[in-house]
Every structure is written in structure tokens, then in C-alpha cells.
Amino acid sequence: MSSEKKKIVIVGAGISGMTAGIYALDNDFEVEIYEKHFVAGGQCTGWNRNNVYIDGCAHWIVGTNKNSEFHDIWLHLGAFNQNTKIYPTEYFNKVDVNGKIVTLYSDVDTLKEEFLRVAPEDKKMINRFIRAIKAYRNIKVPIHKPIDHLNIFELISYGFSMLPVVPYLLKYMHVSVEEFANKFKSIYLRELFLRVMENDYNVHSLLYIMQALSKQDAGMVEGGSRMMANNIKNNFISRGGKVFLNNEVDHILIENDKAKGIVLKNGKVVYADYVIASCDAYHTVNKLLQGKYQDKYYESRFNNKKDNPLQQCFQLSFKVKKDMNPYPKMMNIKIKDYKIADLIIDNISIRNHAFDNVLYKDSVALTVMLKVNENVYDYLKSLTKEKYNEEKEKFGLAIKEEIKQYYEIDEKDIELIDVTTPLTYERYTNAYRGSYMSFLTTKNVKGLMRIGLIKNLNNFVMSGQWIMAPGGLPIAIFTGKHAICRICKNEKKKFKELDK
């Protein structure tokens, strides 16, 4: 038997691709990653404008608690280490409702006290909400290996661990955030729920976030997203992996229904024993696989836009010279109605990054992430470059005025420095119609759940946010790990799990 290492080529140097790369090295494969952008990290990134760092990804990182099932994976990847400072997320958001501040605290006891202070008339619903958060703490993600790789005893154990949350999963599986909010009598609590999450989101998503926050397992890593991505890339390279930036893949090379490598945009062919696509699902199926291997599941989701809306957004970034340390990390405020395409925006959540002493000294970044819809994408796409830039600036300046007034910032001390749109995500990461995560899970559909294999195509695996809802960094890392589990199984070799 030949001792020559099998070669894996990975499309995309985002967090999932680099995770797959590190676990592939653990399991004695030769690994190369090809990335279209000039930096690694995919959507886990940050950049500088006017000498200020803008974080384009992590609001918090699930897995910062040392007892978390994700913590050892982050350490193994090298994203951060035991000495890295983790800033606690004391609350999900603060919401200004008619001058009264209501806080969605992370700690369930503090949260209950806050809600009862604001809305004693909603005691019954408040208690239900708190019980649901506690029950959701029992949700387990099969991070060690794919669920279809579990043996009967592991499946039974996994099922039993989930029993406390099953009644709540059944109770809320067809309840939207808007419907849940309207169960409360208090205008303050209704407004809070309607303004912290997308209204048509399944309420499961909110409960999952809250359970992570309640376990102190969603902290903010000092140094931000770009630092984490660079740490993982450097770890991968130091262990013998190769990353080729500015090398966009045109399509997967396939012979007799078997992936044999990749063809780059420049025409270069790279041969491999396995190919992993760690990128957008639509791009993978329709571009990389050239539409020859359609996946009916994805196709049905993309075609049913009503029940499977995409997650698209603007991010507006501002440089502020005022000391923002006394102000909240997150604050949602009402604004004058702003219309773009058919979407009316009447509130914004302002993220204050002053807490990170490594990144910010004399000036600080305030960022506003605003969810939009596909009509906004189509509108922006229809504009000339000049009109597009004008629209961005007009929008950014309008939001700047709202922030300036709310925080009483002098005109000379606040500056609009960047506006990203769905077209930005599309341009840099090939994200389908600029969607920064996978489908938004509504009350009418089950959450996205794929195993990452394409029917009738061998030696090819997918990983990343489009494998499981709702996407995000936790999904990225364990689907990258699972991709190597699948390849090891195909090779009939035991998967080495060195993160334990």
C-alpha cells in the first residue's frame, strides 16, 4: 500500500474552509486552500477606514466559556488561547421605548427582574420565556461527528440529552418572533422583541441565542474577527497547510461523477483526491458544479423565497472621537422613517466597540447593522456605480444624524467612514444575492439541515453556513470538522479528533 498522502483541495479560506484544513492535517492529508479574496477569513473579517478598525463579523463568539462544547475546537484552531481576554456580553441589546430603556439581559435572573420591573402585568409570559431559555440550555450540537455517523448508543444518549427541550421545540416550532411578541400585554416588551430580531424569524433563533448568553458562552474576543481569522490561518500554515489567496476557483474538475480537482479562473488546473466547497451553496451548485448536479432540497428553498428569505444587510460604520466608554455596547433607538426600495426602516441598533482596548484608543467605531430584503438588493443592483455610491452615502449620512442627536455628538467628532451592502458581500465572498448567512428560518419551514454531500457526485463535500440553520461561526467550524469526518470514513480510516 502506498504511503503517499491523499490530497484535499478546499474552495474558500473562510472559517469553515480553514477548520476543514486543520482537521485534514490532523488526519494526515495534504491540504491546499484556494481563496478569491486577498485575505483569509471569508465573512469573519475586519478592515480599516480612516485609521479606524471596522469589525465585519462577530458580535459575540459562541464557545468562549471554557465548559462549552465549542471551546476546545476554537483553541485547537488557534482562534484564541487561554490567555486571550474575553469581554462578557452582559446583555443582548438595550431598547429605548419612548424614553424608557429596557434591557434584554443575558443572566436569566437579572432578565426576569428587569422584565417584571417593566411589565408586572406580563408575569405569566415572562416566566414562560425564562423557563424556555433554561430548557434550551439542553440543546446539544453533535460537534464530534456528523449525526448520521453516530451509532445506536450514541443516538440514544443524544436523544435523552435533548428531552428537556423537546416540549418547547414542539410548542414554538411554528411561532414567529412577531407572534411571540404580541403575546405580551406591555408595549415595552412587545417593542423590545420586535426590534431585536427579524419579525418573521422563528422564535427558536432568539431562544438559542439567549441560552448561549445565559451560560456566559457568547463573549467578545479581544482583537476582533480579523485577528481570529489570521490566527487560524497562521496555525494552518505553520502546520504545513497551503493557502493561495487571490486565486478564485472557476469550477470543480469532475470525471465520471468523481471530483478530481479544481480549475482556477486563470485556467490553472489543480488535481486532488477530494474537493471540499466551503462557500455559498448557490454558488457551489450552480457555478462550481456548473448546474450539473442539482440538489432538490436547496433548489426548493431557493425557489420558495416567501418561506425561505435570505439574510441580507447593510452595515454602516462611523468614526467617533467622543469617549464612548460610558455608553452601552448595544442600543436600539427609534429613528425617522427611512425608505429604500420598498423597505421602511424605523429603528436601528448601534454597536459601540469602545470596550476593546486593544483596537480603540483615541477614536472608536460605532456600527449599525440593518437587515434588508431582496427588493433592496434588486434596487441596488439596478443602479449605476455613481448612483449606487450616492445611495450609500445618503443612507449613511441620514443614520449619522440620528446617532449624532441621540448621543449628543458634535458634528466634528463623528464621521461616516464605510457602508457595506448586500452587493459588498456578493462581490467579496460570492454570497448569493448578498446573503451573509443561510436562509432565515421562518415559522413555516424546518431549519436548514444538510449532510454536505451531493447525490451522484463522489469525493466531494460541502461545509459552511449553508449546511445548517441559522449559519454563523459555530456552524462553520463544526461542518468544516465534519467534512473531514466524512472523507476519513470514505477512506476507511479512523478520524483523529485532536481537539479533545
Short mmCIF file of C-alpha atoms in Angstrom, two decimals, residues 161-449:
data_model
loop_
_atom_site.label_atom_id
_atom_site.label_comp_id
_atom_site.label_asym_id
_atom_site.label_seq_id
_atom_site.Cartn_x
_atom_site.Cartn_y
_atom_site.Cartn_z
CA SER A 161 -29.92 14.75 26.45
CA MET A 162 -32.41 16.70 24.34
CA LEU A 163 -35.57 15.52 26.16
CA PRO A 164 -35.97 18.62 28.42
CA VAL A 165 -36.14 20.93 25.42
CA VAL A 166 -38.46 18.83 23.22
CA PRO A 167 -41.75 20.26 24.60
CA TYR A 168 -40.51 23.78 23.87
CA LEU A 169 -39.31 22.86 20.40
CA LEU A 170 -42.76 21.50 19.63
CA LYS A 171 -44.51 24.45 21.25
CA TYR A 172 -42.60 27.13 19.36
CA MET A 173 -41.71 25.45 16.06
CA HIS A 174 -44.43 27.39 14.21
CA VAL A 175 -44.29 30.65 16.18
CA SER A 176 -42.69 33.76 14.70
CA VAL A 177 -40.94 36.44 16.75
CA GLU A 178 -43.78 38.82 15.91
CA GLU A 179 -46.43 36.36 17.13
CA PHE A 180 -44.44 35.72 20.29
CA ALA A 181 -44.02 39.46 20.93
CA ASN A 182 -47.73 40.05 20.59
CA LYS A 183 -48.45 37.62 23.43
CA PHE A 184 -47.15 40.27 25.83
CA LYS A 185 -49.50 42.97 27.14
CA SER A 186 -46.78 45.54 27.75
CA ILE A 187 -45.88 47.83 24.87
CA TYR A 188 -42.33 47.90 26.23
CA LEU A 189 -41.78 44.15 25.95
CA ARG A 190 -43.59 43.93 22.63
CA GLU A 191 -41.38 46.66 21.21
CA LEU A 192 -38.26 45.03 22.62
CA PHE A 193 -38.90 41.69 20.90
CA LEU A 194 -39.99 43.30 17.63
CA ARG A 195 -36.85 45.42 17.48
CA VAL A 196 -34.13 42.96 18.50
CA MET A 197 -34.96 40.22 15.96
CA GLU A 198 -36.45 39.90 12.49
CA ASN A 199 -40.20 39.70 12.97
CA ASP A 200 -40.71 36.70 10.68
CA TYR A 201 -37.86 34.76 12.28
CA ASN A 202 -38.87 31.59 14.11
CA VAL A 203 -38.67 32.34 17.84
CA HIS A 204 -36.32 29.32 18.18
CA SER A 205 -33.47 31.52 16.98
CA LEU A 206 -33.97 34.04 19.77
CA LEU A 207 -34.19 31.30 22.40
CA TYR A 208 -31.00 29.66 21.10
CA ILE A 209 -29.12 32.96 21.33
CA MET A 210 -30.48 33.62 24.81
CA GLN A 211 -29.47 30.21 26.13
CA ALA A 212 -25.88 30.75 24.96
CA LEU A 213 -25.81 34.21 26.55
CA SER A 214 -27.31 32.86 29.77
CA LYS A 215 -24.48 30.30 30.04
CA GLN A 216 -21.88 33.06 29.56
CA ASP A 217 -20.88 31.27 26.38
CA ALA A 218 -21.11 34.17 23.94
CA GLY A 219 -18.33 36.58 24.82
CA MET A 220 -16.46 39.03 22.64
CA VAL A 221 -12.85 38.17 21.82
CA GLU A 222 -10.31 40.93 22.25
CA GLY A 223 -8.84 41.90 18.91
CA GLY A 224 -11.94 41.13 16.86
CA SER A 225 -12.82 38.94 13.90
CA ARG A 226 -9.82 39.73 11.70
CA MET A 227 -7.41 38.71 14.44
CA MET A 228 -9.22 35.39 14.95
CA ALA A 229 -9.19 34.62 11.22
CA ASN A 230 -5.48 35.48 10.93
CA ASN A 231 -4.68 33.30 13.95
CA ILE A 232 -6.41 30.31 12.36
CA LYS A 233 -4.71 30.92 9.00
CA ASN A 234 -1.27 31.18 10.64
CA ASN A 235 -1.90 27.98 12.60
CA PHE A 236 -2.89 26.15 9.41
CA ILE A 237 0.19 27.35 7.52
CA SER A 238 2.57 26.63 10.42
CA ARG A 239 1.43 23.01 10.37
CA GLY A 240 2.14 22.54 6.67
CA GLY A 241 -1.09 23.70 5.03
CA LYS A 242 -1.01 25.96 1.97
CA VAL A 243 -3.31 28.93 1.33
CA PHE A 244 -3.46 30.54 -2.10
CA LEU A 245 -5.08 33.97 -1.91
CA ASN A 246 -6.23 35.93 -5.00
CA ASN A 247 -6.92 32.57 -6.65
CA GLU A 248 -10.61 32.29 -7.50
CA VAL A 249 -11.91 28.87 -8.47
CA ASP A 250 -13.90 28.74 -11.70
CA HIS A 251 -15.30 25.21 -11.40
CA ILE A 252 -14.77 21.76 -9.95
CA LEU A 253 -13.00 19.28 -12.22
CA ILE A 254 -15.20 16.18 -12.48
CA GLU A 255 -14.59 12.91 -14.29
CA ASN A 256 -17.09 10.04 -14.25
CA ASP A 257 -19.08 11.62 -11.41
CA LYS A 258 -15.98 11.97 -9.27
CA ALA A 259 -14.34 15.22 -8.16
CA LYS A 260 -10.75 15.24 -9.39
CA GLY A 261 -9.65 18.77 -8.55
CA ILE A 262 -10.40 22.39 -9.43
CA VAL A 263 -9.93 24.76 -12.36
CA LEU A 264 -8.98 28.32 -11.42
CA LYS A 265 -10.21 31.45 -13.17
CA ASN A 266 -6.76 31.81 -14.70
CA GLY A 267 -7.10 28.38 -16.30
CA LYS A 268 -4.72 26.53 -13.99
CA VAL A 269 -5.79 23.00 -13.07
CA VAL A 270 -5.15 21.68 -9.55
CA TYR A 271 -5.64 17.95 -9.12
CA ALA A 272 -6.73 16.38 -5.85
CA ASP A 273 -8.23 13.22 -4.37
CA TYR A 274 -11.03 15.17 -2.67
CA VAL A 275 -12.61 18.59 -3.04
CA ILE A 276 -14.39 20.49 -0.26
CA ALA A 277 -16.51 23.51 -1.15
CA SER A 278 -16.60 25.81 1.87
CA CYS A 279 -18.60 28.57 0.30
CA ASP A 280 -22.07 29.72 -0.67
CA ALA A 281 -24.48 26.88 -1.56
CA TYR A 282 -26.00 28.56 -4.62
CA HIS A 283 -22.54 29.41 -5.95
CA THR A 284 -21.38 25.85 -5.29
CA VAL A 285 -24.26 24.11 -7.04
CA ASN A 286 -24.73 26.50 -9.94
CA LYS A 287 -21.23 27.85 -10.57
CA LEU A 288 -18.63 25.46 -9.20
CA LEU A 289 -20.62 22.38 -10.24
CA GLN A 290 -21.92 24.22 -13.33
CA GLY A 291 -25.51 23.21 -12.61
CA LYS A 292 -24.80 19.58 -13.49
CA TYR A 293 -25.56 18.20 -10.02
CA GLN A 294 -28.67 19.90 -8.76
CA ASP A 295 -29.75 19.42 -5.16
CA LYS A 296 -33.55 19.32 -4.94
CA TYR A 297 -33.54 20.40 -1.32
CA TYR A 298 -31.56 23.59 -2.00
CA GLU A 299 -33.48 24.17 -5.22
CA SER A 300 -36.82 24.06 -3.40
CA ARG A 301 -35.55 26.52 -0.78
CA PHE A 302 -34.15 28.99 -3.26
CA ASN A 303 -37.37 28.86 -5.28
CA ASN A 304 -39.64 29.38 -2.26
CA LYS A 305 -38.48 32.87 -1.26
CA LYS A 306 -41.55 33.62 0.83
CA ASP A 307 -40.85 30.92 3.40
CA ASN A 308 -37.06 30.96 2.96
CA PRO A 309 -35.99 34.61 2.86
CA LEU A 310 -32.31 35.38 2.59
CA GLN A 311 -30.39 37.22 5.30
CA GLN A 312 -29.17 40.45 3.73
CA CYS A 313 -27.95 43.59 5.41
CA PHE A 314 -26.29 46.99 5.38
CA GLN A 315 -23.51 47.76 7.80
CA LEU A 316 -22.87 51.44 8.43
CA SER A 317 -19.66 52.41 10.22
CA PHE A 318 -18.79 55.66 11.93
CA LYS A 319 -15.58 57.06 13.42
CA VAL A 320 -16.28 58.83 16.71
CA LYS A 321 -13.78 60.88 18.72
CA LYS A 322 -16.01 61.27 21.77
CA ASP A 323 -15.35 58.98 24.75
CA MET A 324 -17.98 56.27 24.26
CA ASN A 325 -16.96 54.04 27.20
CA PRO A 326 -19.82 55.29 29.43
CA TYR A 327 -22.38 54.29 26.78
CA PRO A 328 -23.96 50.85 26.17
CA LYS A 329 -22.31 48.27 23.91
CA MET A 330 -25.65 47.87 22.13
CA MET A 331 -28.56 50.30 21.98
CA ASN A 332 -31.66 50.21 19.81
CA ILE A 333 -33.36 53.52 19.11
CA LYS A 334 -36.27 54.75 17.04
CA ILE A 335 -35.43 56.91 14.02
CA LYS A 336 -37.31 58.92 11.44
CA ASP A 337 -38.69 56.60 8.78
CA TYR A 338 -36.13 55.98 6.05
CA LYS A 339 -37.28 54.29 2.86
CA ILE A 340 -35.07 52.35 0.49
CA ALA A 341 -36.81 50.43 -2.30
CA ASP A 342 -39.99 49.12 -0.60
CA LEU A 343 -38.41 48.83 2.86
CA ILE A 344 -39.12 51.34 5.61
CA ILE A 345 -36.53 51.42 8.40
CA ASP A 346 -37.77 52.97 11.66
CA ASN A 347 -35.24 51.74 14.24
CA ILE A 348 -31.53 50.95 14.43
CA SER A 349 -29.26 49.03 16.81
CA ILE A 350 -25.99 50.84 17.45
CA ARG A 351 -22.99 48.72 18.39
CA ASN A 352 -20.38 50.58 20.42
CA HIS A 353 -16.92 48.98 20.11
CA ALA A 354 -15.20 51.12 22.76
CA PHE A 355 -14.91 48.13 25.13
CA ASP A 356 -11.97 46.67 23.14
CA ASN A 357 -8.94 48.49 24.49
CA VAL A 358 -6.59 46.80 22.02
CA LEU A 359 -8.41 48.07 18.94
CA TYR A 360 -9.51 51.53 20.03
CA LYS A 361 -7.56 54.34 21.68
CA ASP A 362 -8.24 57.91 20.51
CA SER A 363 -11.22 57.10 18.30
CA VAL A 364 -13.86 54.37 18.32
CA ALA A 365 -16.08 52.69 15.75
CA LEU A 366 -19.84 52.70 16.05
CA THR A 367 -21.52 50.25 13.67
CA VAL A 368 -25.13 49.78 12.67
CA MET A 369 -26.23 46.52 11.07
CA LEU A 370 -29.58 46.78 9.29
CA LYS A 371 -31.47 43.83 7.86
CA VAL A 372 -32.89 44.43 4.38
CA ASN A 373 -34.76 42.35 1.81
CA GLU A 374 -34.31 41.11 -1.74
CA ASN A 375 -36.12 44.11 -3.20
CA VAL A 376 -33.41 46.32 -1.74
CA TYR A 377 -30.80 44.07 -3.34
CA ASP A 378 -32.55 44.32 -6.73
CA TYR A 379 -32.81 48.10 -6.38
CA LEU A 380 -29.12 48.50 -5.60
CA LYS A 381 -28.18 46.12 -8.40
CA SER A 382 -30.11 48.24 -10.90
CA LEU A 383 -28.15 51.41 -10.09
CA THR A 384 -25.13 52.74 -11.91
CA LYS A 385 -21.92 52.79 -9.86
CA GLU A 386 -22.29 56.53 -9.35
CA LYS A 387 -25.92 56.28 -8.20
CA TYR A 388 -25.08 53.29 -6.01
CA ASN A 389 -22.39 55.26 -4.18
CA GLU A 390 -24.75 58.22 -3.83
CA GLU A 391 -27.43 55.98 -2.30
CA LYS A 392 -24.93 54.56 0.19
CA GLU A 393 -23.73 57.98 1.26
CA LYS A 394 -27.27 59.38 1.52
CA PHE A 395 -28.33 56.48 3.74
CA GLY A 396 -25.18 56.63 5.85
CA LEU A 397 -25.48 60.37 6.45
CA ALA A 398 -29.14 60.02 7.45
CA ILE A 399 -28.21 57.43 10.09
CA LYS A 400 -25.25 59.56 11.18
CA GLU A 401 -27.65 62.39 12.04
CA GLU A 402 -29.76 60.04 14.18
CA ILE A 403 -26.70 58.80 16.11
CA LYS A 404 -25.30 62.30 16.49
CA GLN A 405 -28.54 63.56 18.02
CA TYR A 406 -29.12 60.58 20.29
CA TYR A 407 -25.62 60.58 21.78
CA GLU A 408 -25.18 64.36 21.57
CA ILE A 409 -22.02 64.09 19.49
CA ASP A 410 -20.58 67.24 17.91
CA GLU A 411 -20.50 67.26 14.11
CA LYS A 412 -16.70 67.47 14.13
CA ASP A 413 -16.47 64.32 16.28
CA ILE A 414 -18.41 61.86 14.10
CA GLU A 415 -17.67 60.75 10.55
CA LEU A 416 -19.28 58.23 8.20
CA ILE A 417 -16.37 56.05 7.12
CA ASP A 418 -17.91 52.98 5.47
CA VAL A 419 -21.13 51.50 4.11
CA THR A 420 -21.33 47.82 3.16
CA THR A 421 -24.37 46.43 1.36
CA PRO A 422 -25.54 43.04 0.07
CA LEU A 423 -23.58 43.83 -3.09
CA THR A 424 -20.41 44.05 -0.97
CA TYR A 425 -20.93 40.52 0.38
CA GLU A 426 -21.65 39.29 -3.12
CA ARG A 427 -18.52 40.90 -4.57
CA TYR A 428 -16.05 39.66 -1.96
CA THR A 429 -17.45 36.25 -1.00
CA ASN A 430 -19.73 35.15 -3.89
CA ALA A 431 -22.65 35.24 -1.43
CA TYR A 432 -25.91 34.54 -3.26
CA ARG A 433 -27.71 37.87 -3.67
CA GLY A 434 -25.53 39.19 -0.88
CA SER A 435 -26.84 36.90 1.85
CA TYR A 436 -24.36 36.94 4.73
CA MET A 437 -25.83 33.78 6.32
CA SER A 438 -28.07 30.95 5.16
CA PHE A 439 -31.84 31.12 4.90
CA LEU A 440 -33.74 32.90 7.64
CA THR A 441 -35.71 30.20 9.46
CA THR A 442 -39.37 31.18 9.46
CA LYS A 443 -42.27 29.53 11.26
CA ASN A 444 -43.40 27.81 8.05
CA VAL A 445 -40.30 25.69 7.42
CA LYS A 446 -37.94 23.37 9.23
CA GLY A 447 -34.47 24.68 9.86
CA LEU A 448 -31.90 24.02 7.15
CA MET A 449 -30.20 20.67 7.72
#
